[in-house]
GROMACS .gro file of N, CA and C in nm:
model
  483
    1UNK      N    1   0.127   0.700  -0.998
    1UNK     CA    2  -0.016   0.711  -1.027
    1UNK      C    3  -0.044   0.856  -1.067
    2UNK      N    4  -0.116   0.861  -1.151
    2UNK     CA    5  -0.160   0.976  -1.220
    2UNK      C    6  -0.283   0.973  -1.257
    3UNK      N    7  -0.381   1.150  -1.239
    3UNK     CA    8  -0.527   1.164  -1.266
    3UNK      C    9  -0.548   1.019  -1.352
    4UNK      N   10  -0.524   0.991  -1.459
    4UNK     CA   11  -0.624   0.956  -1.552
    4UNK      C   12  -0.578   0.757  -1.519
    5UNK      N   13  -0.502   0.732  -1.429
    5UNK     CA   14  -0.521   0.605  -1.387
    5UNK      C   15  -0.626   0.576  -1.225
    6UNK      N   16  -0.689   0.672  -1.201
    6UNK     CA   17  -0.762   0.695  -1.100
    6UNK      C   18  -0.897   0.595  -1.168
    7UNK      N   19  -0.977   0.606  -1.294
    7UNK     CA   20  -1.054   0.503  -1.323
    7UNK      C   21  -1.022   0.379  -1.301
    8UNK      N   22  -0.911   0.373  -1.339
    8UNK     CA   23  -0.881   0.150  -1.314
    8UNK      C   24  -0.861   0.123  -1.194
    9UNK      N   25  -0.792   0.248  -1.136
    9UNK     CA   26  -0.732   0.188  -1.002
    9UNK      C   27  -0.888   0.194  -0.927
   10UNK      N   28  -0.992   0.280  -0.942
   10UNK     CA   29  -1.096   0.277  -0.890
   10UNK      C   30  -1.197   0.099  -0.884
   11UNK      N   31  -1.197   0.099  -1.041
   11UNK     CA   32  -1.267  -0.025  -1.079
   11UNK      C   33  -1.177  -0.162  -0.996
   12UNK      N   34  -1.075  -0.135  -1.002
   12UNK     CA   35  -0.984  -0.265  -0.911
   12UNK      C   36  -1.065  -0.235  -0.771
   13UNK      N   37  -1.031  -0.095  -0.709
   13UNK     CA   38  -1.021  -0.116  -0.578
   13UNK      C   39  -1.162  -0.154  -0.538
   14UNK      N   40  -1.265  -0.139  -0.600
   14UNK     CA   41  -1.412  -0.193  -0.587
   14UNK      C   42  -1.424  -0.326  -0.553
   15UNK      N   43  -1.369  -0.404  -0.666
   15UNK     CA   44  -1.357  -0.546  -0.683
   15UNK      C   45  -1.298  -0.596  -0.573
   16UNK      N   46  -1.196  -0.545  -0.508
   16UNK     CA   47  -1.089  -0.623  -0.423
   16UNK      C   48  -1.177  -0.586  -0.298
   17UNK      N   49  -1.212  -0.471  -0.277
   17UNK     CA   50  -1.263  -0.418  -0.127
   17UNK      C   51  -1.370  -0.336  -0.167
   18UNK      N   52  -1.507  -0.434  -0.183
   18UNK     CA   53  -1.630  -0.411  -0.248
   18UNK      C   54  -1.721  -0.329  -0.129
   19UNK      N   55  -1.657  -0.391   0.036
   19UNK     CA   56  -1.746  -0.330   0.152
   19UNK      C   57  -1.677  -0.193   0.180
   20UNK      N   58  -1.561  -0.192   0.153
   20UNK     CA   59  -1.478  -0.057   0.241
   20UNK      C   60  -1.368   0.009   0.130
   21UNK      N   61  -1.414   0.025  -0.011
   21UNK     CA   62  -1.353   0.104  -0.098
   21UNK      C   63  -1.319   0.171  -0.068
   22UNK      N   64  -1.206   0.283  -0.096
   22UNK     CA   65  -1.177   0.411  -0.123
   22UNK      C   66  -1.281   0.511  -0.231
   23UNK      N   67  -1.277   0.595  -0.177
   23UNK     CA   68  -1.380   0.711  -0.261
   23UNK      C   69  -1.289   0.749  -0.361
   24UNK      N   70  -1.366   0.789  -0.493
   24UNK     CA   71  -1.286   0.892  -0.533
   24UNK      C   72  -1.209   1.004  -0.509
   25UNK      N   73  -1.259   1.079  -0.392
   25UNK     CA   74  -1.230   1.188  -0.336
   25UNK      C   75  -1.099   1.146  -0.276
   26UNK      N   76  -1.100   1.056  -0.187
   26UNK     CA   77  -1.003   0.984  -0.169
   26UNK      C   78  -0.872   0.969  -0.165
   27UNK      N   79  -0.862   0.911  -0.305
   27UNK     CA   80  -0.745   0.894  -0.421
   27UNK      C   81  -0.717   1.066  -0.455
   28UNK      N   82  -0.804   1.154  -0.497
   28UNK     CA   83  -0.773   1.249  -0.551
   28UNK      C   84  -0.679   1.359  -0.444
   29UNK      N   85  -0.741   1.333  -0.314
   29UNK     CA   86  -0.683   1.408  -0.209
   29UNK      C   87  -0.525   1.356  -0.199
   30UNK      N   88  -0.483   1.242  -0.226
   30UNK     CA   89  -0.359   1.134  -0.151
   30UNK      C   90  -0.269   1.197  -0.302
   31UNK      N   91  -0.341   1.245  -0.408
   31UNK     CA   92  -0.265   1.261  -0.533
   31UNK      C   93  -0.241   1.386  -0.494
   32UNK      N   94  -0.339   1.489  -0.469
   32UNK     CA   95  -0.275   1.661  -0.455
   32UNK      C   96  -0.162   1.621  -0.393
   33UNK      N   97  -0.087   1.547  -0.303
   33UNK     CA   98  -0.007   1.557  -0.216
   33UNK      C   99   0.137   1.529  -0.289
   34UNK      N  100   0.111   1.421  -0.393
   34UNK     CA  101   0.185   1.342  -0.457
   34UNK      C  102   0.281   1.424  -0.543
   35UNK      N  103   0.310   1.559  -0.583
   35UNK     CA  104   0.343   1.630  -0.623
   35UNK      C  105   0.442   1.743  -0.580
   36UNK      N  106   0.525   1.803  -0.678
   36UNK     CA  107   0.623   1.919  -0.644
   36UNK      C  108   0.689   1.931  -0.491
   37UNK      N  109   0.765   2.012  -0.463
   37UNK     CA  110   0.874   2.011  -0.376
   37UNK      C  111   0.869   1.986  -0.237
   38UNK      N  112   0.668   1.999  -0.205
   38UNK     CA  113   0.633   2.001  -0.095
   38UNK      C  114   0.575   1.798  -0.066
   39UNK      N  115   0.606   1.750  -0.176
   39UNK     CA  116   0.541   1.612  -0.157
   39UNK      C  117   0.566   1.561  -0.023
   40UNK      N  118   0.451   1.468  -0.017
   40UNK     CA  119   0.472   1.398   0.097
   40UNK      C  120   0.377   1.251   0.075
   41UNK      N  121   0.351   1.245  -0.050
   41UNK     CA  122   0.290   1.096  -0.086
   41UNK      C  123   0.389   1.049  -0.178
   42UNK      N  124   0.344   0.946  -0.226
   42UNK     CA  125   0.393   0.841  -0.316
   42UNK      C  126   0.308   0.735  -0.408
   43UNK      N  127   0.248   0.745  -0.494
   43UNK     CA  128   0.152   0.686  -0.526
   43UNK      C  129   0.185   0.600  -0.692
   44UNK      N  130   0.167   0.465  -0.673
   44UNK     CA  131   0.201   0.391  -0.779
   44UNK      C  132   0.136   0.264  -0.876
   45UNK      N  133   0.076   0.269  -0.961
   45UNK     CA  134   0.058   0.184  -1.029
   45UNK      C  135   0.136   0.049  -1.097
   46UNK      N  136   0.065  -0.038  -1.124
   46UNK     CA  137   0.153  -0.190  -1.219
   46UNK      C  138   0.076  -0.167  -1.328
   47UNK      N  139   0.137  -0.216  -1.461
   47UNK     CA  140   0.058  -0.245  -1.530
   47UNK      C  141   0.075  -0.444  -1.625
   48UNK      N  142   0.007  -0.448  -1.651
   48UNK     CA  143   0.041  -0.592  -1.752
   48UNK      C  144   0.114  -0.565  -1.868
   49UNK      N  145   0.177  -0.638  -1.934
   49UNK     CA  146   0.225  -0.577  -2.037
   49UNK      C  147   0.345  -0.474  -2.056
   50UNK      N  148   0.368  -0.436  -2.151
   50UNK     CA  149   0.491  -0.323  -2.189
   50UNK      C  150   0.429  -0.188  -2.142
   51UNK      N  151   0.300  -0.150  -2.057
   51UNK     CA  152   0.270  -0.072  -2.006
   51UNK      C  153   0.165   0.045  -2.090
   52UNK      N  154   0.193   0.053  -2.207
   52UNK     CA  155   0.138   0.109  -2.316
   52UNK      C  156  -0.003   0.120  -2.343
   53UNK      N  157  -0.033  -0.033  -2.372
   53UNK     CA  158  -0.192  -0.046  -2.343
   53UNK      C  159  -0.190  -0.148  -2.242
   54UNK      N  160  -0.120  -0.199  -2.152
   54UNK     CA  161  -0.165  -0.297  -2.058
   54UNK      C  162  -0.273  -0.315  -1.990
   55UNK      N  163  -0.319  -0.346  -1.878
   55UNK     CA  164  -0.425  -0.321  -1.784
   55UNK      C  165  -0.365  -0.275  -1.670
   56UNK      N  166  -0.447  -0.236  -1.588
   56UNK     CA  167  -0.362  -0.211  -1.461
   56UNK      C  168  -0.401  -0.316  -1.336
   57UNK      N  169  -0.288  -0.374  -1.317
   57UNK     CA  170  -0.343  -0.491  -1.223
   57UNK      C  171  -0.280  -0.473  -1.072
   58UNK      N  172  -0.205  -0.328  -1.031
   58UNK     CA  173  -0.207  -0.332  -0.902
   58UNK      C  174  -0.136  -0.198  -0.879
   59UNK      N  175  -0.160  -0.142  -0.732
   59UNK     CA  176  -0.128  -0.004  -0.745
   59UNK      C  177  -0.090  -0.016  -0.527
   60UNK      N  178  -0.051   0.118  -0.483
   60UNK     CA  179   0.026   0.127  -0.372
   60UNK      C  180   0.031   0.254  -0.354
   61UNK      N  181   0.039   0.288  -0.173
   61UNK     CA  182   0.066   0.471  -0.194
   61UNK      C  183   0.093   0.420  -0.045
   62UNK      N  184   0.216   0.547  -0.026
   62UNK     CA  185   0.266   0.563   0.108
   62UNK      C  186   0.239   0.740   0.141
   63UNK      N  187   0.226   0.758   0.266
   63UNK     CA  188   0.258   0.897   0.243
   63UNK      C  189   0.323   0.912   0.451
   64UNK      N  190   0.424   1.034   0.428
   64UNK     CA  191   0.512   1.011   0.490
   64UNK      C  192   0.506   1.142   0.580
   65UNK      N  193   0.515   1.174   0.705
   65UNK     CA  194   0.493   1.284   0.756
   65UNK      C  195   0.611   1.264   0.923
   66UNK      N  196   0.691   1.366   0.905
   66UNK     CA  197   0.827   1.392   1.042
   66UNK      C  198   0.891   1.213   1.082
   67UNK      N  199   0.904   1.196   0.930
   67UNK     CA  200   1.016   1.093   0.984
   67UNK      C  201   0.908   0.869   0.946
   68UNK      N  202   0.830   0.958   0.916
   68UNK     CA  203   0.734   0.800   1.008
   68UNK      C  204   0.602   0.792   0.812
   69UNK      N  205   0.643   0.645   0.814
   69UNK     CA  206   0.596   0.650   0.666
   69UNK      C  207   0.460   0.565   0.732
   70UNK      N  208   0.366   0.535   0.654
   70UNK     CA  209   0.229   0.529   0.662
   70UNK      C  210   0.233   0.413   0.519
   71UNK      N  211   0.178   0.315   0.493
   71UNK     CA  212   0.129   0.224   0.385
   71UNK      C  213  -0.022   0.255   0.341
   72UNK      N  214  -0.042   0.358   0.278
   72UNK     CA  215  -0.179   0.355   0.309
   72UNK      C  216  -0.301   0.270   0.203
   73UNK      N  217  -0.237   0.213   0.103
   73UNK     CA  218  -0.313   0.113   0.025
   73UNK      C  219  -0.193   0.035  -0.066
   74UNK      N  220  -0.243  -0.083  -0.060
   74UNK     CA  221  -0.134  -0.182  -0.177
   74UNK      C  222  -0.238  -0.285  -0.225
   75UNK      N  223  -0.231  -0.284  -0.370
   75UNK     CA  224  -0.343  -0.385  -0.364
   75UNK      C  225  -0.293  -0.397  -0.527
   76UNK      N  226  -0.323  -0.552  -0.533
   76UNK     CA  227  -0.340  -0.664  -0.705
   76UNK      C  228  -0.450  -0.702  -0.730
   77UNK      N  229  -0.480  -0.706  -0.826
   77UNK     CA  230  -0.577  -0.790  -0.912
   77UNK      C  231  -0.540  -0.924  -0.849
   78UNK      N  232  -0.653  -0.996  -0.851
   78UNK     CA  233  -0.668  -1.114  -0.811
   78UNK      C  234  -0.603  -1.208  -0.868
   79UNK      N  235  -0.554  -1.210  -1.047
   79UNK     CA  236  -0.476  -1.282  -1.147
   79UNK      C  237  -0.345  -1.279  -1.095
   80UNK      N  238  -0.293  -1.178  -1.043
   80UNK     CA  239  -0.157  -1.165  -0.992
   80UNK      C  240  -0.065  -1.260  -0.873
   81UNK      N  241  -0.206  -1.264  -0.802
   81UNK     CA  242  -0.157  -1.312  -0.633
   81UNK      C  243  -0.087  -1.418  -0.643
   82UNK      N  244   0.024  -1.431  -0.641
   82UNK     CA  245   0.128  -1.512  -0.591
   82UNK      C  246   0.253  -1.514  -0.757
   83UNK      N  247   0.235  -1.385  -0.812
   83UNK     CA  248   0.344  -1.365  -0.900
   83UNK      C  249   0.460  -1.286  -0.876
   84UNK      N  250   0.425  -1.211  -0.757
   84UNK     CA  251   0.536  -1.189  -0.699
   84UNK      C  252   0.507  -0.998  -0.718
   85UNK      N  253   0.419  -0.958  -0.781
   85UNK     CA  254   0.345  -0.784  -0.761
   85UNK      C  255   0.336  -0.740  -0.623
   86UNK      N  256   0.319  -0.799  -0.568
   86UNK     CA  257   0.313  -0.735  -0.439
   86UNK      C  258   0.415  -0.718  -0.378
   87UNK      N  259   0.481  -0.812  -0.378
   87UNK     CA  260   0.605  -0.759  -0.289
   87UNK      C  261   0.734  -0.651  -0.400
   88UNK      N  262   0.700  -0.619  -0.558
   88UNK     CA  263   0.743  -0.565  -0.605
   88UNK      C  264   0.711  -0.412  -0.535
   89UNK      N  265   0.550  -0.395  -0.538
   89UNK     CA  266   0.517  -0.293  -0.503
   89UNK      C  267   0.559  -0.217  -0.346
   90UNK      N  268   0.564  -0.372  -0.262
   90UNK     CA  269   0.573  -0.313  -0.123
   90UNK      C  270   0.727  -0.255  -0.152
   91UNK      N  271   0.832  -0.356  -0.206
   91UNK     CA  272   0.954  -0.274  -0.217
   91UNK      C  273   0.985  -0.114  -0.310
   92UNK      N  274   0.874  -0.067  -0.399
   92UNK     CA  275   0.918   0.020  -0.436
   92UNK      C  276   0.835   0.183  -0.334
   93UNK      N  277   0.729   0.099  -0.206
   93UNK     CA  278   0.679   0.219  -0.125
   93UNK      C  279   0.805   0.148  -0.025
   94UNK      N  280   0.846   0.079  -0.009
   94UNK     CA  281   0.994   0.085   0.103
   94UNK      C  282   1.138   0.178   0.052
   95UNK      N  283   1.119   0.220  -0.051
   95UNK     CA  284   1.193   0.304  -0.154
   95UNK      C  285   1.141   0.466  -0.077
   96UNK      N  286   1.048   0.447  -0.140
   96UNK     CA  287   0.978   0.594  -0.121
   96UNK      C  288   0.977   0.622  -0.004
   97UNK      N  289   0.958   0.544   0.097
   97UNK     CA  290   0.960   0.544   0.254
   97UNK      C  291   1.152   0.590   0.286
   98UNK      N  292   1.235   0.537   0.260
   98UNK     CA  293   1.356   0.609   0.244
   98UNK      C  294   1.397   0.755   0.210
   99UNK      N  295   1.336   0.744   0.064
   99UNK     CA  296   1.339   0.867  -0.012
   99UNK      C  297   1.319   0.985   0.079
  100UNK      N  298   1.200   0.970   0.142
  100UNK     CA  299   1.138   1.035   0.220
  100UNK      C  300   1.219   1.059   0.380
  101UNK      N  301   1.300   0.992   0.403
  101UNK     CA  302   1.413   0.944   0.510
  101UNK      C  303   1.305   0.945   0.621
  102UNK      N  304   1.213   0.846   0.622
  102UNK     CA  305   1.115   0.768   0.735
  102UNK      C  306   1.186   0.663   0.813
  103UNK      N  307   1.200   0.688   0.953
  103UNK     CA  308   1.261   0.584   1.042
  103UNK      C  309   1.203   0.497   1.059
  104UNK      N  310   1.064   0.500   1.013
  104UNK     CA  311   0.971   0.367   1.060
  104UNK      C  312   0.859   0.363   0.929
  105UNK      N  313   0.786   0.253   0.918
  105UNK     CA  314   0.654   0.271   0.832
  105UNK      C  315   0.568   0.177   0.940
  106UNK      N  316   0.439   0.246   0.878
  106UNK     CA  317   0.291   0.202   0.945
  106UNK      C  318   0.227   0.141   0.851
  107UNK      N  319   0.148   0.039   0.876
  107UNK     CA  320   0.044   0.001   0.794
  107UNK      C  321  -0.056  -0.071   0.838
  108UNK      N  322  -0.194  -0.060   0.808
  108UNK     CA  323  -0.283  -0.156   0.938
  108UNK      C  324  -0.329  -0.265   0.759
  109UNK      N  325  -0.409  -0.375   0.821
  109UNK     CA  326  -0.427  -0.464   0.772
  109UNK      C  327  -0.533  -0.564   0.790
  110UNK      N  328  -0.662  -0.616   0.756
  110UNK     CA  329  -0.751  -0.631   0.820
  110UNK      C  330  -0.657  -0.778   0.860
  111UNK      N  331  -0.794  -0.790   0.956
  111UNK     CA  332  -0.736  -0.932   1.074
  111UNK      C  333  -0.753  -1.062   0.990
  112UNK      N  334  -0.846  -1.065   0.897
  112UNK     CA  335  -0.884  -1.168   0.787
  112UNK      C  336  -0.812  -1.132   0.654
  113UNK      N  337  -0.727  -1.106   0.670
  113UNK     CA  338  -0.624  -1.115   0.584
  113UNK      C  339  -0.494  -1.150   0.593
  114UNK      N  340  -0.466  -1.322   0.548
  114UNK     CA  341  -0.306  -1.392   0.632
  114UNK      C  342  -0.255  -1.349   0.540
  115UNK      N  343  -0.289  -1.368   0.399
  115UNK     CA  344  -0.241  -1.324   0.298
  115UNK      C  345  -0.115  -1.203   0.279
  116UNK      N  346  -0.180  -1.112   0.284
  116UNK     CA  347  -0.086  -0.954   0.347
  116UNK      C  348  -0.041  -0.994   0.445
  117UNK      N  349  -0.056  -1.028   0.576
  117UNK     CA  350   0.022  -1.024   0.671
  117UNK      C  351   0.153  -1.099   0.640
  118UNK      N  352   0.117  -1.190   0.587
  118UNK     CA  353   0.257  -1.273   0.567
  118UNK      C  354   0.379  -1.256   0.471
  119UNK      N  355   0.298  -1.137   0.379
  119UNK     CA  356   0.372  -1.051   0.297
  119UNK      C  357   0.434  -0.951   0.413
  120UNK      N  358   0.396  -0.883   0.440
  120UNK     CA  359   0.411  -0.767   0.550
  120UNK      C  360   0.537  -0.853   0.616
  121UNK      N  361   0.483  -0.936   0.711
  121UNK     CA  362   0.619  -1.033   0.797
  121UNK      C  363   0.726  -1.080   0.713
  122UNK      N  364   0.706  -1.070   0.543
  122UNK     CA  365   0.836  -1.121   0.508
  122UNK      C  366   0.966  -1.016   0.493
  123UNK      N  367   0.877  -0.853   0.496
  123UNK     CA  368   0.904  -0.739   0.468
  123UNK      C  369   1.003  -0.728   0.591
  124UNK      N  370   0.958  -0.774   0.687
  124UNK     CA  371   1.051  -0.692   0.830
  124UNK      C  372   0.935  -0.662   0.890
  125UNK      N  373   0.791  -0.627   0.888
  125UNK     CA  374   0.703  -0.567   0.965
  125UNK      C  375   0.646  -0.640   1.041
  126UNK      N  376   0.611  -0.583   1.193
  126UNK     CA  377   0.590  -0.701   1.315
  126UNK      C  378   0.473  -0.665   1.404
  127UNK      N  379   0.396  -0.681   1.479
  127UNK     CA  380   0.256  -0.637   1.486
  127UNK      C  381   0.282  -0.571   1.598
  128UNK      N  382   0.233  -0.463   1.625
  128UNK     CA  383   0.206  -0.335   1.762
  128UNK      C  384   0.090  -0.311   1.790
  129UNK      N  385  -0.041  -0.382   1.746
  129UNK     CA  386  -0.181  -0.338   1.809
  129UNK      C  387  -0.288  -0.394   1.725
  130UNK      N  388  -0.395  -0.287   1.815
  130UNK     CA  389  -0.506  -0.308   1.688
  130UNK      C  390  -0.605  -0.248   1.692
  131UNK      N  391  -0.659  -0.171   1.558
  131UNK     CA  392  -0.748  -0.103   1.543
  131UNK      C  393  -0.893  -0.134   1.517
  132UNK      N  394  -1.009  -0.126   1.668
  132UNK     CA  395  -1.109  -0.230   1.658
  132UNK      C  396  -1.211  -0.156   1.546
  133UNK      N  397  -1.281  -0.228   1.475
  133UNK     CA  398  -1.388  -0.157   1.375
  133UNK      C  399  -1.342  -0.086   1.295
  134UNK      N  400  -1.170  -0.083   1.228
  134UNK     CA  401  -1.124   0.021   1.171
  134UNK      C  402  -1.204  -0.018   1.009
  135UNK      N  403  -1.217  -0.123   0.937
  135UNK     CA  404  -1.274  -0.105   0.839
  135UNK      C  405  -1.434  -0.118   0.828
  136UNK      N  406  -1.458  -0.002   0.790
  136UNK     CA  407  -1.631  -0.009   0.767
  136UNK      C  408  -1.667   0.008   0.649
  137UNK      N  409  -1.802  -0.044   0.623
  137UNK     CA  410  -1.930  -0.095   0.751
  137UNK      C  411  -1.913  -0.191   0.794
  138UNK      N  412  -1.839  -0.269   0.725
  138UNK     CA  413  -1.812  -0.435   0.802
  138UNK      C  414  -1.784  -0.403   0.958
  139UNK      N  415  -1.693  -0.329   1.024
  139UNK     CA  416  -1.682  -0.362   1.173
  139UNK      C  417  -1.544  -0.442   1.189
  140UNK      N  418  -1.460  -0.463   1.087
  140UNK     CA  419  -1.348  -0.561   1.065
  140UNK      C  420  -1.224  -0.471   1.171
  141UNK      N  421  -1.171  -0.538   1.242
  141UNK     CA  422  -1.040  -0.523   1.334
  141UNK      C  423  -0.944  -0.474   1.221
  142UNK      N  424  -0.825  -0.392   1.232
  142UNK     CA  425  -0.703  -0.418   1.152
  142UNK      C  426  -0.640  -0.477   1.251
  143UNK      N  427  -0.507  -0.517   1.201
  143UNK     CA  428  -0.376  -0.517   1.281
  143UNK      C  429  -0.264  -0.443   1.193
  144UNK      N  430  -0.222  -0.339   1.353
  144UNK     CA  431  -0.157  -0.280   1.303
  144UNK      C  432   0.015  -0.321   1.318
  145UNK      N  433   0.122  -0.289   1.230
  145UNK     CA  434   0.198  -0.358   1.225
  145UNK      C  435   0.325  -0.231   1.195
  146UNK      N  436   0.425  -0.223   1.197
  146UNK     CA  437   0.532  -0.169   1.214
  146UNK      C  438   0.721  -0.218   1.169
  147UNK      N  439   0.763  -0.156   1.100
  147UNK     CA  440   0.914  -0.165   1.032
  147UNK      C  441   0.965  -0.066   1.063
  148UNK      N  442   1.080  -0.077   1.119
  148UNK     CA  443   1.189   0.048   1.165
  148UNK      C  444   1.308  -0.009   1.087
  149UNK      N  445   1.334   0.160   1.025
  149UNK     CA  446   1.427   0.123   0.973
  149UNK      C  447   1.597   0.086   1.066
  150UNK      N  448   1.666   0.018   0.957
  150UNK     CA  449   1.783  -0.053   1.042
  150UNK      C  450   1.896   0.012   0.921
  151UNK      N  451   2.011   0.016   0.989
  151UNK     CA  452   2.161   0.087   0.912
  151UNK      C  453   2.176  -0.028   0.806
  152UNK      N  454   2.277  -0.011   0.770
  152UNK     CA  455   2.269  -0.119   0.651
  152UNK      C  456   2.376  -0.246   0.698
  153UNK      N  457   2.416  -0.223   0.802
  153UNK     CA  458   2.491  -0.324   0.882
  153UNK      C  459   2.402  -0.423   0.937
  154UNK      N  460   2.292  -0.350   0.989
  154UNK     CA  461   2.163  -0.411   1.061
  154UNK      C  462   2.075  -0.473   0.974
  155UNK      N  463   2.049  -0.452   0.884
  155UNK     CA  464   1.928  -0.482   0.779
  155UNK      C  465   1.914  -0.635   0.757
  156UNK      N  466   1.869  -0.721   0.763
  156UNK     CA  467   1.829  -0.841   0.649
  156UNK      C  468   1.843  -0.853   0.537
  157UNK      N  469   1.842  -0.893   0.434
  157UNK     CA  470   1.791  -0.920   0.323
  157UNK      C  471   1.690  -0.922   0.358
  158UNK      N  472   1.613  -0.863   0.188
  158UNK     CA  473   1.449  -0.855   0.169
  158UNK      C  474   1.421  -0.996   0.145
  159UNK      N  475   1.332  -1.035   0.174
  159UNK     CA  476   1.241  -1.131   0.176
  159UNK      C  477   1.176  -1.169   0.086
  160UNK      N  478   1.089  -1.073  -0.002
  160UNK     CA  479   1.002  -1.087  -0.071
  160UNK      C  480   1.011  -1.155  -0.224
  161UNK      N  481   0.877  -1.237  -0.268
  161UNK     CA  482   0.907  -1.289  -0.378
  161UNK      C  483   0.883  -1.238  -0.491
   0.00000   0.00000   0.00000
């Protein structure tokens, strides 16, 4: 993700999460980070198409701090859901979550959403709590959920479609 995909990804993230958007400010803060030797985000766009003029129909950002990665947005266009974008995306912030050599990732998730969760559970991630009123103004619960990483002796196969 880059400055000048910050408009679409904006206009998506409206649409998808009309009560509890991300600000501009937001995005722009999670991007300073996204950069040069000191990074500690990861921030990614999809697009339709050969990418050129496509649209952008889904985007993702991890950011990673002493070991322990964070999911902090993943989200498709609504046309997408069940083409298999999402779990493209979750695998390329499970990348970055490596990259980053994170023993674990975090991600909360509202409670009215089976959808993600069941993406999340196909990932390896398994529930540890919950954060009451974390999305506002709604007042919506997350659940928060958790993946540690495993050697490669240990690992599963990925899941995702």
């Amino acid at each position: 993700m880059r400055w000048w995909d910050l408009a679409p990804v904006l206009e998506l993230e409206r649409e998808l999460f009309p009560e509890d958007a991300w600000s501009p400010g937001m995005f722009w803060s999670e991007l300073a980070h996204a950069r040069g030797p000191q990074a500690t985000r990861r921030y990614l766009v999809a697009e339709a198409g050969d990418g050129r003029d496509g649209r952008l129909v889904g985007y993702g950002g991890l950011a990673a701090v002493d070991g322990t990665g964070d999911i902090q947005t993943i989200a498709t266009a609504r046309d997408q859901w069940g083409t298999g974008l999402g779990s493209r995306l979750l695998t390329e912030l499970l990348g970055a979550a490596t990259d980053f050599e994170c023993h674990e990732v975090l991600l909360e998730v509202r409670v009215d959403n089976l959808r993600a969760q069941r993406l999340y559970e196909r990932f390896g991630f398994e529930p540890i709590g919950f954060r009451r009123g974390y999305y506002q103004p709604g007042n919506v619960d997350a659940l928060v959920m958790r993946r540690t990483t495993q050697t490669s002796s240990e690992a599963p196969p990925v899941q995702g479609t």
